[in-house]
mmCIF file of C-alpha atoms in Angstrom:
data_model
loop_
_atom_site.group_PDB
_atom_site.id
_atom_site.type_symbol
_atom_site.label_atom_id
_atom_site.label_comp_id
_atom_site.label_asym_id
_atom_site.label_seq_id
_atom_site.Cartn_x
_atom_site.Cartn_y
_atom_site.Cartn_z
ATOM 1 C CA UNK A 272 -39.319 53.295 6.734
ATOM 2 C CA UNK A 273 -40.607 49.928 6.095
ATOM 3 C CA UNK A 274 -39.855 48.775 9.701
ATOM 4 C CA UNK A 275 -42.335 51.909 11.082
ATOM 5 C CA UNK A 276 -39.010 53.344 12.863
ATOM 6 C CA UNK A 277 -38.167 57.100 12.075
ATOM 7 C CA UNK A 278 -34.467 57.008 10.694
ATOM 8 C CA UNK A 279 -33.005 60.312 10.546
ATOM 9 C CA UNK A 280 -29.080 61.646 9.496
ATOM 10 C CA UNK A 281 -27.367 65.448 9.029
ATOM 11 C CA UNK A 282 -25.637 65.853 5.885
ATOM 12 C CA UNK A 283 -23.307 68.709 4.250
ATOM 13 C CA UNK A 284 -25.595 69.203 1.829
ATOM 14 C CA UNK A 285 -29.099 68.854 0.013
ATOM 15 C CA UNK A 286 -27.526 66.681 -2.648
ATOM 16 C CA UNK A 287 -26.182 64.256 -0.310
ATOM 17 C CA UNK A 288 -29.037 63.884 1.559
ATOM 18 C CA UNK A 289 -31.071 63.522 -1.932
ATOM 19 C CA UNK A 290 -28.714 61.024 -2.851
ATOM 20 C CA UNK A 291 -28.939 58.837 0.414
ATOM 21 C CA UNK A 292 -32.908 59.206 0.059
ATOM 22 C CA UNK A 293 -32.703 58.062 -3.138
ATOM 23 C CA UNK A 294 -30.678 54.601 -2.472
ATOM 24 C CA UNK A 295 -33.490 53.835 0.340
ATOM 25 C CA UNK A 296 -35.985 53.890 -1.742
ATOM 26 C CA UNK A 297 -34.386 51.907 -4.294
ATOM 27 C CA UNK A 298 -33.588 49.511 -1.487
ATOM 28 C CA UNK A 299 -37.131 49.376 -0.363
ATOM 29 C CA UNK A 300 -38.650 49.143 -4.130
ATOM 30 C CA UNK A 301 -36.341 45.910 -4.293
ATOM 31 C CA UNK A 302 -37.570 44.453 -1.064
ATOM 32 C CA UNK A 303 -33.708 44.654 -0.100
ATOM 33 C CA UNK A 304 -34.195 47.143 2.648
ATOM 34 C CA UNK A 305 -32.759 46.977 6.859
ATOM 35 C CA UNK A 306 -32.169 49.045 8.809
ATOM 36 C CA UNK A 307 -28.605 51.056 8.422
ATOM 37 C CA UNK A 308 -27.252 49.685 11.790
ATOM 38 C CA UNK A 309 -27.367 46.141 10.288
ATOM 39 C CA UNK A 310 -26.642 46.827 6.786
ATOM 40 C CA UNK A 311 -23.424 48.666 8.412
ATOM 41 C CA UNK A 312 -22.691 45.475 10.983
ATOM 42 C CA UNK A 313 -23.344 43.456 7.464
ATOM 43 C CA UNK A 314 -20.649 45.181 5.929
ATOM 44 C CA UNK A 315 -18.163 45.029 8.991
ATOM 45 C CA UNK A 316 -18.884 41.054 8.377
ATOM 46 C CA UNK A 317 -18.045 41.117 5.049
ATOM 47 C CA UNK A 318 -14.747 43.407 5.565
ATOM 48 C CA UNK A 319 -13.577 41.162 8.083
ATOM 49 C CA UNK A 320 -14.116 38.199 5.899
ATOM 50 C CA UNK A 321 -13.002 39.292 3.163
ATOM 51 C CA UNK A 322 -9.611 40.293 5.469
ATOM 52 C CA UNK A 323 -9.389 36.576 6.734
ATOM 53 C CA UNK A 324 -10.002 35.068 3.096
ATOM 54 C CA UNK A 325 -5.845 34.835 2.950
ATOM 55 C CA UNK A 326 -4.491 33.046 0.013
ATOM 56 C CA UNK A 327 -3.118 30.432 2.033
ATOM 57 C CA UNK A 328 -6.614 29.962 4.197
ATOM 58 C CA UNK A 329 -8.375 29.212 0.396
ATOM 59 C CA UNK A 330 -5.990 27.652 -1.246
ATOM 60 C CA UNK A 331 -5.624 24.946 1.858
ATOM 61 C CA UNK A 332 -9.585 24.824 1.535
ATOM 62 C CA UNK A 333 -9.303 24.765 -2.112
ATOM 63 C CA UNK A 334 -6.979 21.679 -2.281
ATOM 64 C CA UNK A 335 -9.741 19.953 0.096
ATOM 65 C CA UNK A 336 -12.493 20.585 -1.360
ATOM 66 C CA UNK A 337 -11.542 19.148 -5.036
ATOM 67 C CA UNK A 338 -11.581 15.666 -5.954
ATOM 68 C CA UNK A 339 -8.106 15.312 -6.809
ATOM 69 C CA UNK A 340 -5.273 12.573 -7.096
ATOM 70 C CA UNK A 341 -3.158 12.491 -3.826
ATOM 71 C CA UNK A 342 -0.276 12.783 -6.269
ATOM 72 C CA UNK A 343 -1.973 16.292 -7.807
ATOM 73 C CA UNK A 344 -2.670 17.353 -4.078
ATOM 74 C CA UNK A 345 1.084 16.746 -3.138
ATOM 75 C CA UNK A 346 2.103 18.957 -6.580
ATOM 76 C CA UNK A 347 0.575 21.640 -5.398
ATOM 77 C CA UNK A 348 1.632 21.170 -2.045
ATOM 78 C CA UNK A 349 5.133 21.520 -3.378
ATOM 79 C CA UNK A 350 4.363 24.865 -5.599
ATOM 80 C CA UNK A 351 2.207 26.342 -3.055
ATOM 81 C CA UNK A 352 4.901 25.886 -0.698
ATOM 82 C CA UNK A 353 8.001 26.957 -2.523
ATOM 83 C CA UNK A 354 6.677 29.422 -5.266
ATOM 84 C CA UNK A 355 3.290 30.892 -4.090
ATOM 85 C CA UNK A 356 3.079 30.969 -0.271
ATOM 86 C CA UNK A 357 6.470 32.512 0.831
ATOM 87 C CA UNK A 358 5.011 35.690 -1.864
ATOM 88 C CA UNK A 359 1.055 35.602 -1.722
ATOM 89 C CA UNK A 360 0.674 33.519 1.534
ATOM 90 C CA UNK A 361 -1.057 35.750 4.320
ATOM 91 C CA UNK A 362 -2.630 38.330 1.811
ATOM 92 C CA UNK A 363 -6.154 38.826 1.211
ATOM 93 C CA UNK A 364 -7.477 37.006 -1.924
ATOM 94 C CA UNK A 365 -9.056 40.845 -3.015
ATOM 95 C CA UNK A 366 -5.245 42.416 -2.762
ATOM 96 C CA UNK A 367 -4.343 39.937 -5.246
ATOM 97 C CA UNK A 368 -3.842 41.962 -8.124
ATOM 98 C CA UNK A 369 -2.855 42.078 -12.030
ATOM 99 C CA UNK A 370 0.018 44.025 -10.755
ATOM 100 C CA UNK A 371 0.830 41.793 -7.931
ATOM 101 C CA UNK A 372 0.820 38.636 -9.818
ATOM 102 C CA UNK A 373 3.626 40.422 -12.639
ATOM 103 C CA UNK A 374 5.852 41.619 -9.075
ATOM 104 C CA UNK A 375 5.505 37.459 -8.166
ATOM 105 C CA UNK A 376 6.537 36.381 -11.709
ATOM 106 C CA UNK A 377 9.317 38.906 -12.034
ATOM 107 C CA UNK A 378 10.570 37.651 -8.628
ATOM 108 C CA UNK A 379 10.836 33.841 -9.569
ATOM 109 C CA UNK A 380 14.051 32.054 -10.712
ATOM 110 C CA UNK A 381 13.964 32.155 -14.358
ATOM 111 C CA UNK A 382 15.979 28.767 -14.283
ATOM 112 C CA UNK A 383 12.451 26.661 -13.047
ATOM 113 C CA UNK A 384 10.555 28.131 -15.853
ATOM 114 C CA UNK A 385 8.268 24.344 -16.158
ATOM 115 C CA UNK A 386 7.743 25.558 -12.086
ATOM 116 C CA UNK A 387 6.966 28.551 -12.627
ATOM 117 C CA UNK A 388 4.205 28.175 -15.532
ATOM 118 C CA UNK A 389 2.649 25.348 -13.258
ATOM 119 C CA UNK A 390 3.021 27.429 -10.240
ATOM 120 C CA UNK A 391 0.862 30.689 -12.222
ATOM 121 C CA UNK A 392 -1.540 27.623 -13.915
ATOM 122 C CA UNK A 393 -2.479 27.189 -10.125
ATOM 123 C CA UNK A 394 -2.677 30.519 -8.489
ATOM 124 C CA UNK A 395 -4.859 31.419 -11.547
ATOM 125 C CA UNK A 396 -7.065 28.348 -10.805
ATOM 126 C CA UNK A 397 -7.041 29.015 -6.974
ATOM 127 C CA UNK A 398 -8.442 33.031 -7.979
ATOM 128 C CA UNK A 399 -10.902 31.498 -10.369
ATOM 129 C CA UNK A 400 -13.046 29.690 -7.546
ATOM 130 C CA UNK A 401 -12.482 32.846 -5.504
ATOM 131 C CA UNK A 402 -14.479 34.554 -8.130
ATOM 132 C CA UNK A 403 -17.009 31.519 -8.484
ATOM 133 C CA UNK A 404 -17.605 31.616 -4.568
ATOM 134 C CA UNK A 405 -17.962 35.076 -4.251
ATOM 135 C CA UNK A 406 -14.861 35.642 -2.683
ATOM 136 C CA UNK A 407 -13.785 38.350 -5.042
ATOM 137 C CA UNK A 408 -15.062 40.175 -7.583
ATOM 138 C CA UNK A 409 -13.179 39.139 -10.305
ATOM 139 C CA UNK A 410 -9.853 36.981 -10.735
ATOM 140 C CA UNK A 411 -7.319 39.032 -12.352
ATOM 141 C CA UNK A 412 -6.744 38.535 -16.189
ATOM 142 C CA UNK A 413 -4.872 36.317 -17.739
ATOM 143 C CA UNK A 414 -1.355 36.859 -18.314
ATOM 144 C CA UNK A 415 -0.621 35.712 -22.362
ATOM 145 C CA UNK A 416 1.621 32.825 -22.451
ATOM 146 C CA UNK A 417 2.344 32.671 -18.193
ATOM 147 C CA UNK A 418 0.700 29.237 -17.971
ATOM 148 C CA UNK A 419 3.669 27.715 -20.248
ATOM 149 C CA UNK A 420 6.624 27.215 -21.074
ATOM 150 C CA UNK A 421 9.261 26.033 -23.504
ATOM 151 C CA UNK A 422 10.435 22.174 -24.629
ATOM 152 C CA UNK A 423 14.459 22.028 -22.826
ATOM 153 C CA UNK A 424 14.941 18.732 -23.857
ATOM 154 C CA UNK A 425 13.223 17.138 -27.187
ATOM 155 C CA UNK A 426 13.174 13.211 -26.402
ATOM 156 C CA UNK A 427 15.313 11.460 -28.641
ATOM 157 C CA UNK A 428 13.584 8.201 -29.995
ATOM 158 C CA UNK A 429 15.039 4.813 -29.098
ATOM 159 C CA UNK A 430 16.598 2.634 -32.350
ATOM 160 C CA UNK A 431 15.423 -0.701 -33.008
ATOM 161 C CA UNK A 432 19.297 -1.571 -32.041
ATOM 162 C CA UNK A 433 19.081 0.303 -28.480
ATOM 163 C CA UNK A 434 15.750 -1.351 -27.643
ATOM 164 C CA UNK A 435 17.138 -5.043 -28.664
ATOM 165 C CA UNK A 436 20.520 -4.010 -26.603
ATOM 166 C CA UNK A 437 18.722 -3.208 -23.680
ATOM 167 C CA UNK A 438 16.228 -6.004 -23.304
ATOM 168 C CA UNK A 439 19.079 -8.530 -23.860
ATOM 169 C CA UNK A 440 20.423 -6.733 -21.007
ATOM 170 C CA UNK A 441 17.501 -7.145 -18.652
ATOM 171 C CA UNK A 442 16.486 -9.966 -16.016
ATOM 172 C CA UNK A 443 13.669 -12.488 -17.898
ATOM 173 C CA UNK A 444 11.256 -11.154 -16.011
ATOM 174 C CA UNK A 445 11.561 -7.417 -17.472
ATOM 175 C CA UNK A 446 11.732 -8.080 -21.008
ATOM 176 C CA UNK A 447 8.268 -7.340 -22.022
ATOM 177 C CA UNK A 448 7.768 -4.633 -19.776
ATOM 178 C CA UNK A 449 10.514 -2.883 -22.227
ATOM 179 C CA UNK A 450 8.752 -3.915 -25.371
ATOM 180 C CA UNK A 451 5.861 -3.034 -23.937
ATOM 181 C CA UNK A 452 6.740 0.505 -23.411
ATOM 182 C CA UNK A 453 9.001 0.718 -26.717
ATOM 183 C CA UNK A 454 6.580 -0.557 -29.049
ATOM 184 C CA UNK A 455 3.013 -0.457 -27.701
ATOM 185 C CA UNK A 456 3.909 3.014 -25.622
ATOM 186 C CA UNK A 457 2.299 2.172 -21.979
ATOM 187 C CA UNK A 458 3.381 4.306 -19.254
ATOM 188 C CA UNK A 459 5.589 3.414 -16.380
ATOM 189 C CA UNK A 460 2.633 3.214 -14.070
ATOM 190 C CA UNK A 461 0.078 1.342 -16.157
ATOM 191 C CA UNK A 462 2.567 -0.815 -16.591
ATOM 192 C CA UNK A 463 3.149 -1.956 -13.449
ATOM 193 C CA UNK A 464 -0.056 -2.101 -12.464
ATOM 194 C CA UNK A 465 -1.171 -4.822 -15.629
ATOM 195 C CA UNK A 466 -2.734 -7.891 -14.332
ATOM 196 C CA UNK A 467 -3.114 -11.393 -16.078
ATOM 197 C CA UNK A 468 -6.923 -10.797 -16.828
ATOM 198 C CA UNK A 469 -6.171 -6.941 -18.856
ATOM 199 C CA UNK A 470 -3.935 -9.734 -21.277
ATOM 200 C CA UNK A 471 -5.311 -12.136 -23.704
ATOM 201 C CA UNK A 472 -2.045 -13.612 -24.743
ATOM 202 C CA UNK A 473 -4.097 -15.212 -28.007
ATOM 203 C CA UNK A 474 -4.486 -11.810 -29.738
ATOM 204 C CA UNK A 475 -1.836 -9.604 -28.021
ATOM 205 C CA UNK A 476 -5.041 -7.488 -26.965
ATOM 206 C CA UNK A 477 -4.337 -5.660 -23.103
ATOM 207 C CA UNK A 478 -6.943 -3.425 -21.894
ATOM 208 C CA UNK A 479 -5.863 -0.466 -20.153
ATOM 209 C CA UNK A 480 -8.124 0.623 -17.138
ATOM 210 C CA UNK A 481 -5.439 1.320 -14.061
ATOM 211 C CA UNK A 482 -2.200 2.813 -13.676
ATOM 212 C CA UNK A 483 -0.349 2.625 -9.991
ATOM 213 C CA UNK A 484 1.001 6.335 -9.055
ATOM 214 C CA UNK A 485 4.207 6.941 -7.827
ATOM 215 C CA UNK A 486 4.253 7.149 -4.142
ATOM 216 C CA UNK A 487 3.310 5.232 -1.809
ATOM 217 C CA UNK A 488 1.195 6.199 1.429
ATOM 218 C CA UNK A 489 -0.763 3.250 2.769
ATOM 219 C CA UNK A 490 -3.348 6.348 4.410
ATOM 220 C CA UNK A 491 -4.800 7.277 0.876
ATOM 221 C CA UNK A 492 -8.544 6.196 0.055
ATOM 222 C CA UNK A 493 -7.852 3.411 -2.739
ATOM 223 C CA UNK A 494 -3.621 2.110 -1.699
ATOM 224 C CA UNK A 495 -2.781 -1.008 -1.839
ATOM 225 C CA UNK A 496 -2.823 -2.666 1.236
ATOM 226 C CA UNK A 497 0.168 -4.847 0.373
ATOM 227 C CA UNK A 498 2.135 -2.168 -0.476
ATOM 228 C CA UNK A 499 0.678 1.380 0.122
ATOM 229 C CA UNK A 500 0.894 2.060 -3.677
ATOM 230 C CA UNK A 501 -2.491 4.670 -4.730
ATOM 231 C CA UNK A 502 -4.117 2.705 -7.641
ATOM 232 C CA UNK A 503 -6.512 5.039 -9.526
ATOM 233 C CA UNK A 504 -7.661 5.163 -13.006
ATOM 234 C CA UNK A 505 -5.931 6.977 -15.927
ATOM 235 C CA UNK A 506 -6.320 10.913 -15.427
ATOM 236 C CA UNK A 507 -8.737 11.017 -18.669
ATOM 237 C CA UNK A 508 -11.760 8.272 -19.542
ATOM 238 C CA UNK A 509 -9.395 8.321 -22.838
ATOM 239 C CA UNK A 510 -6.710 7.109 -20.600
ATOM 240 C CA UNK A 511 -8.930 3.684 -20.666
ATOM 241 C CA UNK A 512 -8.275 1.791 -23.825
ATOM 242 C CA UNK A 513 -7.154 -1.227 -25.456
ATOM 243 C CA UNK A 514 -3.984 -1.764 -27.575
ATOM 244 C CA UNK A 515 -2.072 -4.729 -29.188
ATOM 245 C CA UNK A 516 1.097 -6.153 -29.037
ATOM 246 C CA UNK A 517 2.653 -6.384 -32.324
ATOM 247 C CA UNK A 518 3.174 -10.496 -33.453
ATOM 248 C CA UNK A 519 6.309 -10.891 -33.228
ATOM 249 C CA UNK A 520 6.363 -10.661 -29.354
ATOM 250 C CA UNK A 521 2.934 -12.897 -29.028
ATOM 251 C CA UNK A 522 5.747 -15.397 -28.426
ATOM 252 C CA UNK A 523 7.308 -13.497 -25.612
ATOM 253 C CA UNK A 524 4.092 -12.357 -23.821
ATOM 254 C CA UNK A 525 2.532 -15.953 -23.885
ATOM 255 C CA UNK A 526 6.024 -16.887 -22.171
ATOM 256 C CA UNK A 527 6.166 -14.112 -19.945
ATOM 257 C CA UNK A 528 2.041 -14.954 -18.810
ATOM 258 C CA UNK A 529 3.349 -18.522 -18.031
ATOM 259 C CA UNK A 530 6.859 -18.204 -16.646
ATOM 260 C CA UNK A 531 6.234 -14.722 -14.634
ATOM 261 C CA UNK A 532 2.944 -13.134 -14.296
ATOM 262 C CA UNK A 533 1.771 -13.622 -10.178
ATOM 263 C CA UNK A 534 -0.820 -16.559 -9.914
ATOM 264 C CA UNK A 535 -4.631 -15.928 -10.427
ATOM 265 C CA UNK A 536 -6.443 -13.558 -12.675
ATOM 266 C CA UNK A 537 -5.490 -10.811 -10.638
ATOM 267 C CA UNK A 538 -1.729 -11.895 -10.537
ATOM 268 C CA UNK A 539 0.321 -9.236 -11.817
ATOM 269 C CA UNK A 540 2.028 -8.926 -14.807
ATOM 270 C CA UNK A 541 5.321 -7.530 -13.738
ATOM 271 C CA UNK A 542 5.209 -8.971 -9.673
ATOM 272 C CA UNK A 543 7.362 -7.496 -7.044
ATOM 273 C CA UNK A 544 9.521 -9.604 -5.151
ATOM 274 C CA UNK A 545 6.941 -10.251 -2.757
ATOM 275 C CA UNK A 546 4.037 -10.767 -5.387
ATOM 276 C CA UNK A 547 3.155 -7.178 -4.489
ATOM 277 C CA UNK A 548 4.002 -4.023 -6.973
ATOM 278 C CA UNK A 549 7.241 -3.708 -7.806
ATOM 279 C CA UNK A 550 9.142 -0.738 -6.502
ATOM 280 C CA UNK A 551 10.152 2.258 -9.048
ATOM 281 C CA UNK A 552 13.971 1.760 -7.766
ATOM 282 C CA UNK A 553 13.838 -2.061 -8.289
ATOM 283 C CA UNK A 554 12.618 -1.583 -11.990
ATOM 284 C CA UNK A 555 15.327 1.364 -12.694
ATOM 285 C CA UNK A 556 18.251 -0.307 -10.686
ATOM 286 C CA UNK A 557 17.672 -2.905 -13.325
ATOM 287 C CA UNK A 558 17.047 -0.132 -16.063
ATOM 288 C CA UNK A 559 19.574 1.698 -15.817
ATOM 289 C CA UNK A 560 23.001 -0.138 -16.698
ATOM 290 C CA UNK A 561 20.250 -1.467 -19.497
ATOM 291 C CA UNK A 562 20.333 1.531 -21.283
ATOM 292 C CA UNK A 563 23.916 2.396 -20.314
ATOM 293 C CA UNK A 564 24.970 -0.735 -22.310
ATOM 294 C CA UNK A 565 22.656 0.620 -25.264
ATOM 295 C CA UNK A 566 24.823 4.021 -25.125
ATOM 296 C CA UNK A 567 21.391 5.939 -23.834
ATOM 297 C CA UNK A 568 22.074 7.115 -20.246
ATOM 298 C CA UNK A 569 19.540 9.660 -21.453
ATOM 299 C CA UNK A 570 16.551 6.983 -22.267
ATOM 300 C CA UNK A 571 13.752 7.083 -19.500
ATOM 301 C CA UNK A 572 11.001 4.706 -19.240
ATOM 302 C CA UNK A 573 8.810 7.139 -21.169
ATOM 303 C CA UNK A 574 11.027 8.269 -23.690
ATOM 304 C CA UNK A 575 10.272 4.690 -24.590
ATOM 305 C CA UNK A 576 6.811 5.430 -24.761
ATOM 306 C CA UNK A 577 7.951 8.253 -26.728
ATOM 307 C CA UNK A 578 9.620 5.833 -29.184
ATOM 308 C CA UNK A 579 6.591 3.245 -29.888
ATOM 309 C CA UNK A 580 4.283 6.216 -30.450
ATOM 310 C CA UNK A 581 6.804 7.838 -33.113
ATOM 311 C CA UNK A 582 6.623 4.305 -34.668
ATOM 312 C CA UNK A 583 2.631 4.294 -34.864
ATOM 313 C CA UNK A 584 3.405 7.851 -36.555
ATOM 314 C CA UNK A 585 5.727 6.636 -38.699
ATOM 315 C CA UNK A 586 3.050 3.666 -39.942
ATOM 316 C CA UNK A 587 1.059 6.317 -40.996
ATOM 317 C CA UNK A 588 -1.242 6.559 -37.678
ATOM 318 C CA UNK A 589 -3.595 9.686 -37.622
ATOM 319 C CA UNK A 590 -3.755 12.140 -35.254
ATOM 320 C CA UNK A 591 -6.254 10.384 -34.084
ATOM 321 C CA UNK A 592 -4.987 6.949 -33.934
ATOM 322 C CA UNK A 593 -2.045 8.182 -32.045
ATOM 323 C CA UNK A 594 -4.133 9.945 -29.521
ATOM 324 C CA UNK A 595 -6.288 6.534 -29.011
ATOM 325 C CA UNK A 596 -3.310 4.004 -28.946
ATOM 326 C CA UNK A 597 -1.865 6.649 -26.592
ATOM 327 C CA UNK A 598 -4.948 7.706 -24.253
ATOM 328 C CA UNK A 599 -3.393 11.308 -23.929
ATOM 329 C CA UNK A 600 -6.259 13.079 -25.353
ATOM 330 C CA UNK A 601 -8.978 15.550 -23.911
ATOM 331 C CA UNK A 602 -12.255 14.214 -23.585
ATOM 332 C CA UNK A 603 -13.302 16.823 -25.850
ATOM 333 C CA UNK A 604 -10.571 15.581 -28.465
ATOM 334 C CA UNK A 605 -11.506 11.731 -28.266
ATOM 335 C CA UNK A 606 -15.410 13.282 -29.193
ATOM 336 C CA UNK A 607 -13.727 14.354 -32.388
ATOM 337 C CA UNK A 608 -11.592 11.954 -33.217
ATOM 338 C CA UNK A 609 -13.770 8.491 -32.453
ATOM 339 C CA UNK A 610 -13.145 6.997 -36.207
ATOM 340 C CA UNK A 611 -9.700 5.428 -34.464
ATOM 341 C CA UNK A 612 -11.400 1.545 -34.160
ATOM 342 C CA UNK A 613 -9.877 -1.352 -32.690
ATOM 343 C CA UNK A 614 -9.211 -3.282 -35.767
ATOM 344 C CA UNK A 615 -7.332 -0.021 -36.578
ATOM 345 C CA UNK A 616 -5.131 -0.323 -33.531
ATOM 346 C CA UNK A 617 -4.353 -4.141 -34.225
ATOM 347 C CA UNK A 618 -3.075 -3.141 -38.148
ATOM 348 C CA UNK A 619 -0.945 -0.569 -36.562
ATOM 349 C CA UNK A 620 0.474 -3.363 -34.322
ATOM 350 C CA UNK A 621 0.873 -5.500 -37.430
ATOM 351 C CA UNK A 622 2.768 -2.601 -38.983
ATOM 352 C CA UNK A 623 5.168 -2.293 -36.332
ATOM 353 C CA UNK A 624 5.608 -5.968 -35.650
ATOM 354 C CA UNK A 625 6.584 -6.331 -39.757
ATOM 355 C CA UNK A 626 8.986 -3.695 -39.513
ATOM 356 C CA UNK A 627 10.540 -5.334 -36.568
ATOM 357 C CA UNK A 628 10.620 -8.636 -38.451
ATOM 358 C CA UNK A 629 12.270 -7.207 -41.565
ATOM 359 C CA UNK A 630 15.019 -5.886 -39.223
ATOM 360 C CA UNK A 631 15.550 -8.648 -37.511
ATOM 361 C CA UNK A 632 15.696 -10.618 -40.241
ATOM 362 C CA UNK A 633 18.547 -8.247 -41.456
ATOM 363 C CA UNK A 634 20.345 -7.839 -38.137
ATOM 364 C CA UNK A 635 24.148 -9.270 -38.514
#
């Protein structure tokens, strides 16, 4: 043998022995060849790798070793605690089978179908870098329509008469953040997170580069130390735009910048009560009998959103438009669809803002 040691074995038969002959020499042609003992301890290290290699062991590493959004990270905290865990947690990432995954699915409350599609999304992801590391062979296949599930509850879109109801109903200082949401379609958390230098209260134009997430946890890389409130950027780079406010609420912004936007160019738009970000439970303590007065318990803060961007459609926005005004489209998306300008955005705003006028005008 290549290591000038004499290596020498009994087997049943000639055929065997042919066979194991054969395999060294095909070892030693590739320049892969040791000796048996540590090609056998080799092995042994793999085995009891491969046994350690739990799912809960890599999927602890695997939510380290990402770059994600403390809010993603505590997600899958929350699935991988109540869905995937108590079913795959101490098993070896090779036992994780096709078979397995249907016995997991078919053991899941039917009722938490969103859950349970997210929850499958993730142990899919979690056995795809298994595969990329080496870890196993290869992840299971997929399993046709697991990742999703169906629309409960189709959003209902706000009426020009429930949006007016519910920002008479709100303090001063919350106005625009409802026609904000109702008619240019900003989340909840870029929203609160608007400063006096993303507005130019001229044109209506706010640029759209931050969004505050929803927990706080003054520990997290990037929080605000005020407050503890994560600020990141939007999940997509077409998350980062610019919109317009439609004219007729130039009036109300320009009031809003002077009467209740926090001082400075960094003040923000929509200040807490101690100039810091305001709290998710002040904004819907506020909300709330709002939209109760407007006979929409049901209206959230994004079914709002959901309302201005069924306006845009309405104004004859393309696909496109609508996926620009709304920065919820794939980076792959926003590479097709890059004819949606701002000038575009601002006649859409015009649109909107004429429509408003023309009811207003009519309103009893």
């Amino acid at each position: 043998m290549p290591d000038g040691t004499r290596y020498s074995r009994s087997f049943g038969t000639k055929m065997d022995a042919e066979a194991w002959l054969a395999t060294e020499r095909s070892l030693i042609d590739r320049e892969a060849w040791s000796p048996p003992a540590a090609r056998q301890m080799a092995a042994a290290r793999r085995e009891r790798r491969a046994a350690s290699n739990t799912v809960a062991a890599f999927a602890q590493r695997y939510l380290v070793e990402r770059d994600l959004r403390p809010t993603t990270v505590r997600s899958y905290q929350t699935l991988l605690g109540s869905r995937i865990l108590p079913f795959f947690g101490e098993m070896p990432l090779r036992d994780v089978t096709l078979s397995e995954i249907k016995r997991w699915r078919a053991s899941l409350d039917p009722e938490t179908e969103s859950s349970n599609a997210a929850a499958y999304r993730l142990l899919r992801s979690i056995l795809q870098a298994a595969e990329e590391e080496e870890l196993i062979v290869r992840a299971p296949p997929k399993i046709r329509g697991a990742g999703t599930s169906r629309v409960k509850h189709v959003a209902v879109p706000a009426t020009f008469d429930e949006i007016a109801i519910i920002v008479d109903e709100m303090p001063d200082h919350l106005k625009l953040l409802i026609v904000l949401a109702a008619f240019v379609g900003l989340r909840e958390g870029e929203l609160l997170e608007l400063r006096r230098s993303d507005v130019d209260g001229v044109t209506g134009r706010i640029s759209v580069t931050r969004k505050v997430d929803k927990e706080a946890d003054r520990s997290v890389r990037g929080a605000c130390p005020e407050c503890g409130r994560h600020i990141s950027t939007p999940k997509t780079r077409s998350g980062i735009r610019v919109v317009h406010v439609p004219p007729p609420f130039l009036p109300m912004l320009q009031h809003h910048l002077l009467e209740h936007t926090a001082e400075g160019s960094n003040g923000l738009l929509f200040p807490g009560d101690r100039t810091d970000h305001m709290s998710v439970r002040y904004l819907m303590d506020r909300y709330r009998p709002a939209r109760e007065a407007a006979g929409r318990p049901d209206l959230t803060i994004h079914h709002l959103r959901h309302t201005a961007l069924t306006l845009a459609g309405q104004h004859g926005a393309t696909a496109a438009e609508l996926q620009a005004r709304a920065g919820h489209a794939s980076q792959a998306a926003m590479a097709i669809y890059q004819h949606a300008t701002l000038d575009r955005d601002k006649s859409l705003a015009e649109k909107i803002g004429a429509t408003y006028d023309a009811w207003r005008a009519n309103r009893p």
